[in-house]
Amino acid sequence: MAELIVNTGALLQNYRRYADAGQVIPILKGNGYGLGAQPLRDLLARQGVTLFACATPEEALALAEKLSKMIQYDTTSYANVAEVEKFLGFHKVLEELFPLVHEKLEKTEIDGNLLFYWKGKSSEKPILLMSHQDVVPAEGEWVHAPFSGDIAEGKVWGRGASDTKASVMAFFQAVEELLSEGFVPPTDVYLASSCTEEWGGDGAPKIVAELQRRGIELFLVCDEGGAIITEPIGGIHGNFAMVGVFEKGKADVKFTARSNGGHASAPSKGTPIARLSAFVNEVETHSPFRKKLLPEVSAMFTELAPYAGFGMKLVFGNVWLFGPVLKAVMPAISAQAGAMLKTTIAFTVQKGSDAYNVLPQEAYVGANMRFIPHQGEKESLEIIKKVAGKYGLETEVLHANDYTPPVDIHGEAFHLVEQTIADTFPGLPSSPYVMTGATDAQFYQPICKSCIRFAPVVYGPEQMKGMHGLNENIEYNCLPGAVRFYKNLIRAEK
């Protein structure tokens, strides 16, 4: 590992060059022109620059090449389609890339899902590192073919680059390097990777069942979800370690309107589509769900306050006073932040008549709901069913699961992750984060009270746009930091 000693005055003058090259610059030594390293780290963090002990270009490229080989193997998964042989083929790629992991650790394969066990000096407070192998289908026209694994423009391109083969590569590489040093972890370490995450399948539950069979209670699960995110909320510029502490629940719900049908030339009032439209309009314009600043969300605003402009800093830094203002304006500033305040509903599917001149006897809209702890699955579904009833609609819940219990943000496990972030990325601000999407971590709740969602890679606007979309990629200069994070987490005394 190389560490560059720089003159702080010159660095202040040229930091934007480093930021544009990938948001990463080396740790600073000394006081330079009288400005200490920590104040400079804080200053640059506000400008979107993450600092850590830098890797050589050769190290970053070597990791990019490993990730590229993983991307080149297509691990697309489809709901309720078992393709075990496909994933067994991917496991051979992992064995070629990480031979010591496969030689030294105890491997368990369950229908294409992976579990590795690394015996530590103690079996108390075991930890589990995880991300999934599978990826979503790649459609449309890509600049670089979706399974090319091309390395170009400082990035590794292809489906799974950021979601989530980068983090799989990083924790496998971390263990590979520690094994090469003869390291023995202070406590037992597990590595897990399911092949059904993208459609919420039974892969992770099978791994959990195996751990339950062994009688394992985990101290910490570290999954994907949060990350080092560029501008996590509109108006908050820079990179921030956003650490996911719980997931909202979710449901797919169908709302159906019925009638006797008829010819469109003589329509009666209150046709199915008219009633559905009125229902959707009411929900969209007057949300029936209550906004609340949960402790984890208040903590997030408090952590982000120092990096905001004056107005936002004043509001974020005094949530006790400006809570009502925040609840009112956040959805307009950031849809992501607004979703952390309440249960949400998004209408995603609709169907009416098969002909333009026929009034439908049945029409429906489908919606995806995400439940917040203060109005969980039961209450939120009752609320929306009551609104739908005003318009004579039938409500059918196709699938539902509630939110996960929040991690204790004052607890030992959360503080361990925060400290590891600070040790790995000096000067990088970190904050609790509410997961509005879903991950495999939800299935580990029965065996772990601290399921944390954090992948130590940088997701800028381009990476966020590419996830599940076109031209997915990851900037490969962030990969050495990801490996270092996992190594530090494994080394840490629990």
Coordinates of C-alpha atoms in Angstrom, one line a residue:
M1 CA 0.0 0.0 0.0
A2 CA 1.4 3.4 -0.9
E3 CA 0.8 6.5 1.1
L4 CA 1.4 9.9 -0.4
I5 CA 2.7 12.8 1.7
V6 CA 1.3 16.0 0.2
N7 CA 1.5 19.7 0.8
T8 CA -1.8 20.8 2.1
G9 CA -1.6 24.2 0.4
A10 CA -1.1 22.5 -3.0
L11 CA -3.8 20.0 -2.2
L12 CA -6.3 22.7 -1.4
Q13 CA -5.5 24.3 -4.8
N14 CA -5.9 21.0 -6.7
Y15 CA -8.4 18.9 -4.7
R16 CA -11.0 19.2 -7.5
R17 CA -8.7 17.4 -9.8
Y18 CA -8.6 14.5 -7.4
A19 CA -12.3 14.6 -6.9
D20 CA -13.0 14.6 -10.6
A21 CA -10.7 11.6 -11.0
G22 CA -12.7 9.5 -8.6
Q23 CA -13.5 11.3 -5.3
V24 CA -10.5 9.8 -3.5
I25 CA -7.3 11.3 -2.3
P26 CA -4.6 10.0 0.0
I27 CA -4.3 10.5 3.8
L28 CA -2.5 13.7 4.7
K29 CA 0.5 13.9 7.0
G30 CA 1.7 16.9 8.8
N31 CA 0.2 20.4 9.0
G32 CA 1.4 21.8 5.6
Y33 CA 0.7 25.5 5.6
G34 CA -0.6 25.5 9.2
L35 CA -3.9 23.7 8.3
G36 CA -4.1 20.4 10.2
A37 CA -5.0 17.2 8.4
Q38 CA -8.3 16.6 10.1
P39 CA -9.7 20.1 9.4
L40 CA -8.6 19.6 5.8
R41 CA -10.3 16.2 5.7
D42 CA -13.5 17.8 7.0
L43 CA -13.2 20.7 4.4
L44 CA -12.7 18.3 1.5
A45 CA -15.5 16.0 2.7
R46 CA -17.9 18.9 2.2
Q47 CA -16.6 19.1 -1.4
G48 CA -17.3 15.5 -2.2
V49 CA -13.8 14.1 -1.7
T50 CA -13.2 10.9 0.3
L51 CA -9.8 10.4 1.9
F52 CA -8.1 7.2 2.7
A53 CA -4.7 5.6 2.6
C54 CA -4.4 5.2 -1.1
A55 CA -3.7 2.1 -3.1
T56 CA -1.4 1.9 -6.0
P57 CA -3.0 2.1 -9.5
E58 CA -1.8 -1.5 -9.9
E59 CA -3.7 -2.7 -6.9
A60 CA -6.9 -1.0 -8.0
L61 CA -6.6 -2.4 -11.5
A62 CA -5.9 -5.9 -10.2
L63 CA -9.2 -5.7 -8.2
A64 CA -11.0 -4.3 -11.3
E65 CA -9.8 -7.3 -13.3
K66 CA -11.2 -9.7 -10.7
L67 CA -14.5 -7.9 -10.7
S68 CA -14.5 -8.0 -14.5
K69 CA -14.2 -11.8 -14.5
M70 CA -17.1 -12.0 -12.1
I71 CA -19.3 -9.8 -14.3
Q72 CA -18.5 -11.7 -17.4
Y73 CA -20.3 -14.7 -15.9
D74 CA -24.0 -14.1 -16.4
T75 CA -25.8 -14.7 -13.1
T76 CA -29.2 -13.3 -14.1
S77 CA -32.0 -14.7 -11.9
Y78 CA -35.7 -14.9 -12.6
A79 CA -38.5 -15.2 -10.1
N80 CA -39.4 -18.8 -9.2
V81 CA -36.9 -20.3 -11.7
A82 CA -34.3 -22.6 -10.2
E83 CA -31.0 -22.5 -12.1
V84 CA -28.6 -24.2 -9.7
E85 CA -26.2 -25.3 -12.4
K86 CA -25.7 -21.7 -13.6
F87 CA -24.6 -20.6 -10.1
L88 CA -22.4 -23.6 -9.6
G89 CA -20.6 -22.4 -12.7
F90 CA -20.1 -19.0 -11.1
H91 CA -18.8 -20.7 -8.0
K92 CA -15.9 -22.1 -10.1
V93 CA -15.1 -18.5 -11.1
L94 CA -14.9 -17.6 -7.4
E95 CA -12.7 -20.6 -6.7
E96 CA -10.2 -19.5 -9.4
L97 CA -10.1 -15.9 -8.1
F98 CA -10.0 -16.7 -4.4
P99 CA -8.2 -20.1 -4.0
L100 CA -7.2 -19.6 -0.3
V101 CA -10.8 -18.9 0.7
H102 CA -11.9 -22.2 -0.9
E103 CA -8.9 -24.1 0.5
K104 CA -9.0 -22.8 4.1
L105 CA -12.6 -22.1 4.9
E106 CA -15.5 -24.5 5.4
K107 CA -17.8 -24.2 2.4
T108 CA -21.5 -25.1 2.3
E109 CA -23.4 -24.9 -0.9
I110 CA -27.2 -24.9 -0.7
D111 CA -29.0 -24.9 -4.1
G112 CA -26.6 -22.4 -5.6
N113 CA -26.4 -20.3 -2.4
L114 CA -23.1 -20.0 -0.6
L115 CA -22.0 -20.1 3.1
F116 CA -18.4 -20.1 4.2
Y117 CA -17.2 -20.5 7.8
W118 CA -13.8 -19.2 9.1
K119 CA -13.0 -20.3 12.6
G120 CA -11.7 -17.6 14.8
K121 CA -10.0 -17.5 18.2
S122 CA -13.4 -17.2 19.8
S123 CA -16.9 -18.3 18.8
E124 CA -18.5 -15.4 20.7
K125 CA -19.9 -12.5 18.7
P126 CA -19.5 -14.0 15.3
I127 CA -20.0 -11.8 12.3
L128 CA -21.4 -12.4 8.8
L129 CA -20.4 -10.5 5.6
M130 CA -22.8 -10.9 2.7
S131 CA -24.0 -9.7 -0.7
H132 CA -25.8 -11.5 -3.4
Q133 CA -24.5 -13.3 -6.5
D134 CA -27.5 -12.8 -8.8
V135 CA -28.3 -9.9 -11.0
V136 CA -31.4 -8.5 -12.7
P137 CA -31.9 -8.9 -16.4
A138 CA -30.0 -6.5 -18.7
E139 CA -32.2 -5.0 -21.4
G140 CA -31.8 -2.1 -23.9
E141 CA -28.8 -0.7 -25.7
W142 CA -25.6 -0.5 -23.5
V143 CA -22.5 1.6 -24.2
H144 CA -20.5 -1.5 -23.0
A145 CA -22.2 -4.9 -23.4
P146 CA -23.8 -5.8 -20.1
F147 CA -21.7 -8.9 -19.5
S148 CA -18.5 -7.7 -21.1
G149 CA -16.9 -6.6 -17.8
D150 CA -15.1 -3.9 -19.8
I151 CA -12.6 -1.8 -17.9
A152 CA -12.6 1.7 -19.4
E153 CA -12.7 5.3 -18.3
G154 CA -11.7 4.3 -14.8
K155 CA -14.7 2.0 -14.4
V156 CA -15.7 -1.6 -14.5
W157 CA -18.8 -1.9 -16.7
G158 CA -21.6 -4.5 -16.7
R159 CA -24.6 -5.9 -14.9
G160 CA -23.8 -6.5 -11.3
A161 CA -20.8 -4.1 -11.2
S162 CA -22.4 -2.2 -8.4
D163 CA -25.3 -4.4 -7.5
T164 CA -23.6 -6.3 -5.9
K165 CA -20.6 -8.2 -7.3
A166 CA -18.2 -5.3 -6.2
S167 CA -19.0 -6.0 -2.6
V168 CA -18.9 -9.8 -3.0
M169 CA -15.4 -9.4 -4.6
A170 CA -14.3 -7.1 -1.9
F171 CA -15.1 -9.3 1.1
F172 CA -13.7 -12.4 -0.6
Q173 CA -10.5 -10.5 -1.5
A174 CA -10.3 -9.2 2.1
V175 CA -10.4 -12.8 3.5
E176 CA -8.0 -14.0 0.7
E177 CA -5.4 -11.3 1.7
L178 CA -5.8 -12.0 5.5
L179 CA -5.3 -15.8 4.9
S180 CA -2.2 -15.1 2.9
E181 CA -0.8 -13.3 5.9
G182 CA -1.6 -16.2 8.2
F183 CA -4.1 -14.1 10.1
V184 CA -6.6 -15.8 12.5
P185 CA -9.7 -13.6 13.2
P186 CA -10.5 -12.7 16.8
T187 CA -14.0 -14.2 16.4
D188 CA -15.8 -16.6 13.9
V189 CA -16.5 -15.1 10.5
Y190 CA -19.1 -16.2 8.0
L191 CA -19.4 -15.2 4.3
A192 CA -22.8 -15.6 2.7
S193 CA -24.1 -15.0 -0.8
S194 CA -27.6 -16.0 -2.1
C195 CA -28.6 -16.4 -5.7
T196 CA -32.3 -15.3 -5.3
E197 CA -32.0 -11.8 -3.7
E198 CA -33.2 -9.8 -6.8
W199 CA -36.7 -11.4 -6.6
G200 CA -36.9 -12.0 -2.8
G201 CA -36.5 -15.8 -3.2
D202 CA -35.7 -18.5 -0.7
G203 CA -31.9 -18.4 -1.1
A204 CA -31.2 -16.3 2.0
P205 CA -33.8 -18.1 4.1
K206 CA -32.1 -21.4 3.3
I207 CA -28.7 -20.1 4.5
V208 CA -30.4 -18.8 7.7
A209 CA -32.0 -22.2 8.3
E210 CA -28.6 -23.8 8.1
L211 CA -27.2 -21.3 10.6
Q212 CA -30.2 -22.0 12.9
R213 CA -29.5 -25.7 12.6
R214 CA -26.0 -25.0 13.8
G215 CA -27.3 -22.9 16.7
I216 CA -25.6 -19.7 15.5
E217 CA -26.6 -16.3 16.9
L218 CA -24.8 -13.6 15.0
F219 CA -23.4 -10.4 16.6
L220 CA -23.4 -8.5 13.3
V221 CA -24.6 -9.0 9.7
C222 CA -23.1 -6.6 7.2
D223 CA -25.0 -6.7 3.9
E224 CA -25.5 -4.3 1.0
G225 CA -28.0 -1.5 1.0
G226 CA -26.3 1.6 2.3
A227 CA -23.0 2.7 0.7
I228 CA -20.8 5.7 0.3
I229 CA -23.3 7.8 -1.5
T230 CA -22.7 11.1 -3.3
E231 CA -25.3 13.7 -2.4
P232 CA -27.6 11.4 -0.4
I233 CA -30.1 14.3 -0.1
G234 CA -30.6 17.2 -2.5
G235 CA -28.5 20.1 -1.3
I236 CA -26.1 17.9 0.7
H237 CA -23.0 17.8 -1.5
G238 CA -20.2 15.3 -1.1
N239 CA -19.7 11.7 -0.2
F240 CA -21.3 10.2 2.9
A241 CA -21.2 6.7 4.4
M242 CA -25.0 6.0 4.7
V243 CA -25.4 3.0 7.0
G244 CA -28.8 1.3 6.6
V245 CA -30.3 0.4 10.0
F246 CA -33.7 -1.0 8.9
E247 CA -35.9 -1.7 5.9
K248 CA -39.4 -0.6 5.3
G249 CA -41.9 -3.3 4.8
K250 CA -43.6 -3.8 1.5
A251 CA -46.7 -5.0 -0.2
D252 CA -48.2 -5.5 -3.7
V253 CA -51.9 -4.5 -3.6
K254 CA -54.6 -4.8 -6.3
F255 CA -57.6 -2.5 -6.3
T256 CA -60.6 -3.6 -8.4
A257 CA -63.7 -1.7 -9.6
R258 CA -66.7 -3.7 -11.0
S259 CA -69.8 -2.7 -13.0
N260 CA -72.3 -4.2 -15.4
G261 CA -70.3 -2.9 -18.3
G262 CA -72.0 -1.6 -21.4
H263 CA -71.5 0.3 -24.6
A264 CA -69.2 3.4 -24.4
S265 CA -71.7 5.5 -26.4
A266 CA -74.0 5.7 -23.3
P267 CA -71.8 5.8 -20.2
S268 CA -73.3 6.0 -16.8
K269 CA -71.6 7.8 -13.9
G270 CA -69.1 6.1 -11.7
T271 CA -67.7 3.7 -14.3
P272 CA -64.8 1.5 -13.0
I273 CA -62.1 3.6 -14.5
A274 CA -63.6 6.8 -13.2
R275 CA -63.8 5.4 -9.7
L276 CA -60.2 4.1 -9.9
S277 CA -59.0 7.5 -11.2
A278 CA -60.8 9.3 -8.3
F279 CA -59.2 6.9 -5.8
V280 CA -55.7 7.3 -7.3
N281 CA -56.1 11.1 -7.4
E282 CA -57.1 11.3 -3.7
V283 CA -54.2 9.2 -2.6
E284 CA -51.7 11.1 -4.7
T285 CA -52.9 14.5 -3.7
H286 CA -53.9 13.9 -0.1
S287 CA -51.7 11.1 1.3
P288 CA -53.6 9.2 4.0
F289 CA -50.4 8.3 5.8
R290 CA -48.9 10.1 8.7
K291 CA -45.4 11.7 8.5
K292 CA -43.1 11.2 11.5
L293 CA -39.4 11.9 12.2
L294 CA -38.2 8.5 13.6
P295 CA -35.1 8.6 15.8
E296 CA -32.9 7.1 13.1
V297 CA -34.1 9.7 10.6
S298 CA -33.5 12.6 13.1
A299 CA -30.0 11.2 13.7
M300 CA -29.4 11.2 9.9
F301 CA -30.4 14.9 9.6
T302 CA -28.2 15.8 12.6
E303 CA -25.2 14.0 11.1
L304 CA -25.7 15.7 7.7
A305 CA -26.3 19.2 9.1
P306 CA -22.7 20.4 9.1
Y307 CA -22.4 19.7 5.4
A308 CA -25.5 21.6 4.3
G309 CA -25.9 25.2 3.2
F310 CA -26.9 27.8 5.9
G311 CA -30.6 27.4 5.6
M312 CA -30.6 23.6 5.6
K313 CA -27.9 23.5 8.3
L314 CA -30.1 25.6 10.5
V315 CA -33.1 23.3 10.0
F316 CA -31.2 19.9 10.1
G317 CA -29.2 20.9 13.1
N318 CA -32.3 21.8 15.1
V319 CA -34.8 19.0 14.4
W320 CA -36.4 19.5 17.8
L321 CA -37.5 23.0 16.6
F322 CA -37.9 22.6 12.9
G323 CA -39.4 19.1 12.8
P324 CA -42.7 20.3 11.3
V325 CA -40.9 22.2 8.6
L326 CA -38.8 19.2 7.7
K327 CA -41.8 17.0 7.4
A328 CA -43.5 19.5 5.1
V329 CA -40.6 20.3 2.8
M330 CA -38.5 17.1 2.6
P331 CA -40.6 15.2 0.0
A332 CA -40.2 18.2 -2.3
I333 CA -36.4 18.4 -1.8
S334 CA -35.8 14.7 -2.0
A335 CA -38.2 11.8 -2.8
Q336 CA -35.8 9.4 -1.1
A337 CA -35.7 11.5 2.1
G338 CA -39.5 12.0 1.9
A339 CA -40.0 8.2 1.8
M340 CA -38.2 7.9 5.1
L341 CA -41.0 9.9 6.8
K342 CA -44.1 7.8 6.0
T343 CA -45.6 4.8 4.4
T344 CA -45.6 5.3 0.6
I345 CA -47.8 3.9 -2.2
A346 CA -46.9 4.0 -5.8
F347 CA -49.4 3.0 -8.5
T348 CA -47.6 0.8 -11.0
V349 CA -50.1 -1.4 -12.9
Q350 CA -53.5 -0.8 -14.5
K351 CA -56.0 -2.5 -16.8
G352 CA -59.5 -1.8 -18.1
S353 CA -61.4 -2.9 -21.1
D354 CA -59.9 -4.7 -24.1
A355 CA -61.8 -2.4 -26.5
Y356 CA -62.1 1.4 -26.8
N357 CA -65.9 1.3 -27.2
V358 CA -66.7 -1.1 -24.3
L359 CA -67.2 -0.1 -20.7
P360 CA -65.3 -2.6 -18.6
Q361 CA -67.1 -4.9 -16.2
E362 CA -63.9 -5.0 -14.3
A363 CA -60.9 -2.7 -14.1
Y364 CA -58.0 -2.5 -11.7
V365 CA -54.9 -0.7 -10.6
G366 CA -52.0 -2.3 -8.8
A367 CA -49.7 -0.5 -6.3
N368 CA -46.5 -1.1 -4.4
M369 CA -46.6 0.0 -0.8
R370 CA -43.7 0.5 1.6
F371 CA -44.4 0.5 5.3
I372 CA -42.8 2.7 8.0
P373 CA -42.5 1.6 11.6
H374 CA -45.0 4.1 13.1
Q375 CA -47.6 2.8 10.6
G376 CA -46.7 -0.7 9.9
E377 CA -48.2 -3.3 7.6
K378 CA -51.5 -3.9 9.4
E379 CA -52.4 -0.2 10.0
S380 CA -51.3 1.0 6.6
L381 CA -53.3 -1.7 4.8
E382 CA -56.4 -0.9 6.9
I383 CA -56.0 2.8 6.0
I384 CA -55.7 2.3 2.3
K385 CA -58.5 -0.3 2.3
K386 CA -60.8 2.3 3.9
V387 CA -60.0 4.9 1.3
A388 CA -60.6 2.4 -1.5
G389 CA -63.9 1.5 0.0
K390 CA -65.1 5.1 -0.4
Y391 CA -65.0 4.4 -4.2
G392 CA -66.5 1.0 -4.1
L393 CA -63.2 -0.8 -4.7
E394 CA -62.2 -4.2 -3.7
T395 CA -58.7 -4.5 -2.1
E396 CA -56.6 -7.6 -2.5
V397 CA -53.2 -8.0 -0.9
L398 CA -51.1 -10.1 -3.2
H399 CA -48.0 -10.1 -1.0
A400 CA -46.9 -8.3 2.2
N401 CA -44.2 -8.2 4.8
D402 CA -43.7 -5.7 7.6
Y403 CA -40.7 -3.5 8.3
T404 CA -37.6 -4.9 10.0
P405 CA -36.8 -3.9 13.6
P406 CA -34.3 -1.0 13.6
V407 CA -30.7 -1.5 14.6
D408 CA -29.8 0.2 17.9
I409 CA -27.8 3.2 16.6
H410 CA -26.3 3.6 20.1
G411 CA -25.4 -0.1 20.3
E412 CA -22.1 -1.9 20.1
A413 CA -22.5 -3.3 16.6
F414 CA -23.5 0.0 15.0
H415 CA -20.6 1.7 16.7
L416 CA -18.2 -1.0 15.5
V417 CA -19.3 -0.3 11.9
E418 CA -19.0 3.5 12.4
Q419 CA -15.5 3.1 13.8
T420 CA -14.4 0.8 11.0
I421 CA -15.7 3.4 8.5
A422 CA -13.7 6.1 10.3
D423 CA -10.6 4.0 10.4
T424 CA -10.8 3.0 6.8
F425 CA -12.0 6.4 5.3
P426 CA -10.6 9.1 7.6
G427 CA -12.8 12.2 7.4
L428 CA -15.7 10.5 5.7
P429 CA -18.9 11.5 7.5
S430 CA -21.2 8.6 8.4
S431 CA -24.9 8.6 9.1
P432 CA -27.8 6.2 9.9
Y433 CA -29.9 5.5 6.8
V434 CA -33.4 4.1 6.2
M435 CA -33.6 1.4 3.5
T436 CA -36.6 2.1 1.3
G437 CA -35.8 -0.9 -0.8
A438 CA -35.4 -4.6 0.3
T439 CA -32.3 -6.8 0.8
D440 CA -31.5 -10.3 2.0
A441 CA -30.7 -8.9 5.4
Q442 CA -34.4 -9.0 6.3
F443 CA -34.2 -12.8 6.5
Y444 CA -31.4 -12.7 9.1
Q445 CA -33.4 -10.9 11.8
P446 CA -34.3 -14.1 13.7
I447 CA -30.6 -14.8 14.3
C448 CA -29.1 -11.3 14.5
K449 CA -30.3 -8.1 16.2
S450 CA -27.9 -5.9 14.3
C451 CA -28.4 -6.4 10.6
I452 CA -26.6 -3.5 9.0
R453 CA -26.8 -2.5 5.4
F454 CA -23.6 -1.0 4.2
A455 CA -21.4 -1.8 1.1
P456 CA -18.1 0.2 1.3
V457 CA -18.1 1.3 -2.3
V458 CA -18.8 4.7 -3.8
Y459 CA -22.2 5.2 -5.5
G460 CA -22.3 8.5 -7.4
P461 CA -25.3 9.6 -9.5
E462 CA -24.1 7.5 -12.5
Q463 CA -23.9 4.4 -10.4
M464 CA -27.3 5.0 -8.8
K465 CA -28.8 5.5 -12.2
G466 CA -27.2 2.3 -13.6
M467 CA -28.5 0.0 -10.9
H468 CA -31.3 -2.1 -12.5
G469 CA -30.9 0.3 -15.5
L470 CA -28.6 0.8 -18.5
N471 CA -24.8 1.0 -18.4
E472 CA -24.3 -0.2 -14.8
N473 CA -20.7 0.5 -13.6
I474 CA -18.5 1.1 -10.7
E475 CA -15.4 3.3 -10.4
Y476 CA -12.6 0.9 -9.7
N477 CA -10.5 3.2 -7.6
C478 CA -13.0 2.7 -4.8
L479 CA -12.4 -1.1 -4.7
P480 CA -9.2 -1.1 -2.6
G481 CA -11.0 0.9 0.1
A482 CA -13.8 -1.6 0.1
V483 CA -11.3 -4.5 0.6
R484 CA -9.6 -2.5 3.4
F485 CA -13.0 -1.9 5.1
Y486 CA -13.8 -5.6 5.3
K487 CA -10.3 -6.4 6.5
N488 CA -10.6 -3.8 9.3
L489 CA -14.0 -5.1 10.2
I490 CA -12.7 -8.7 10.5
R491 CA -9.6 -7.6 12.5
A492 CA -11.6 -5.5 14.9
E493 CA -12.1 -6.8 18.5
K494 CA -15.8 -7.3 19.0

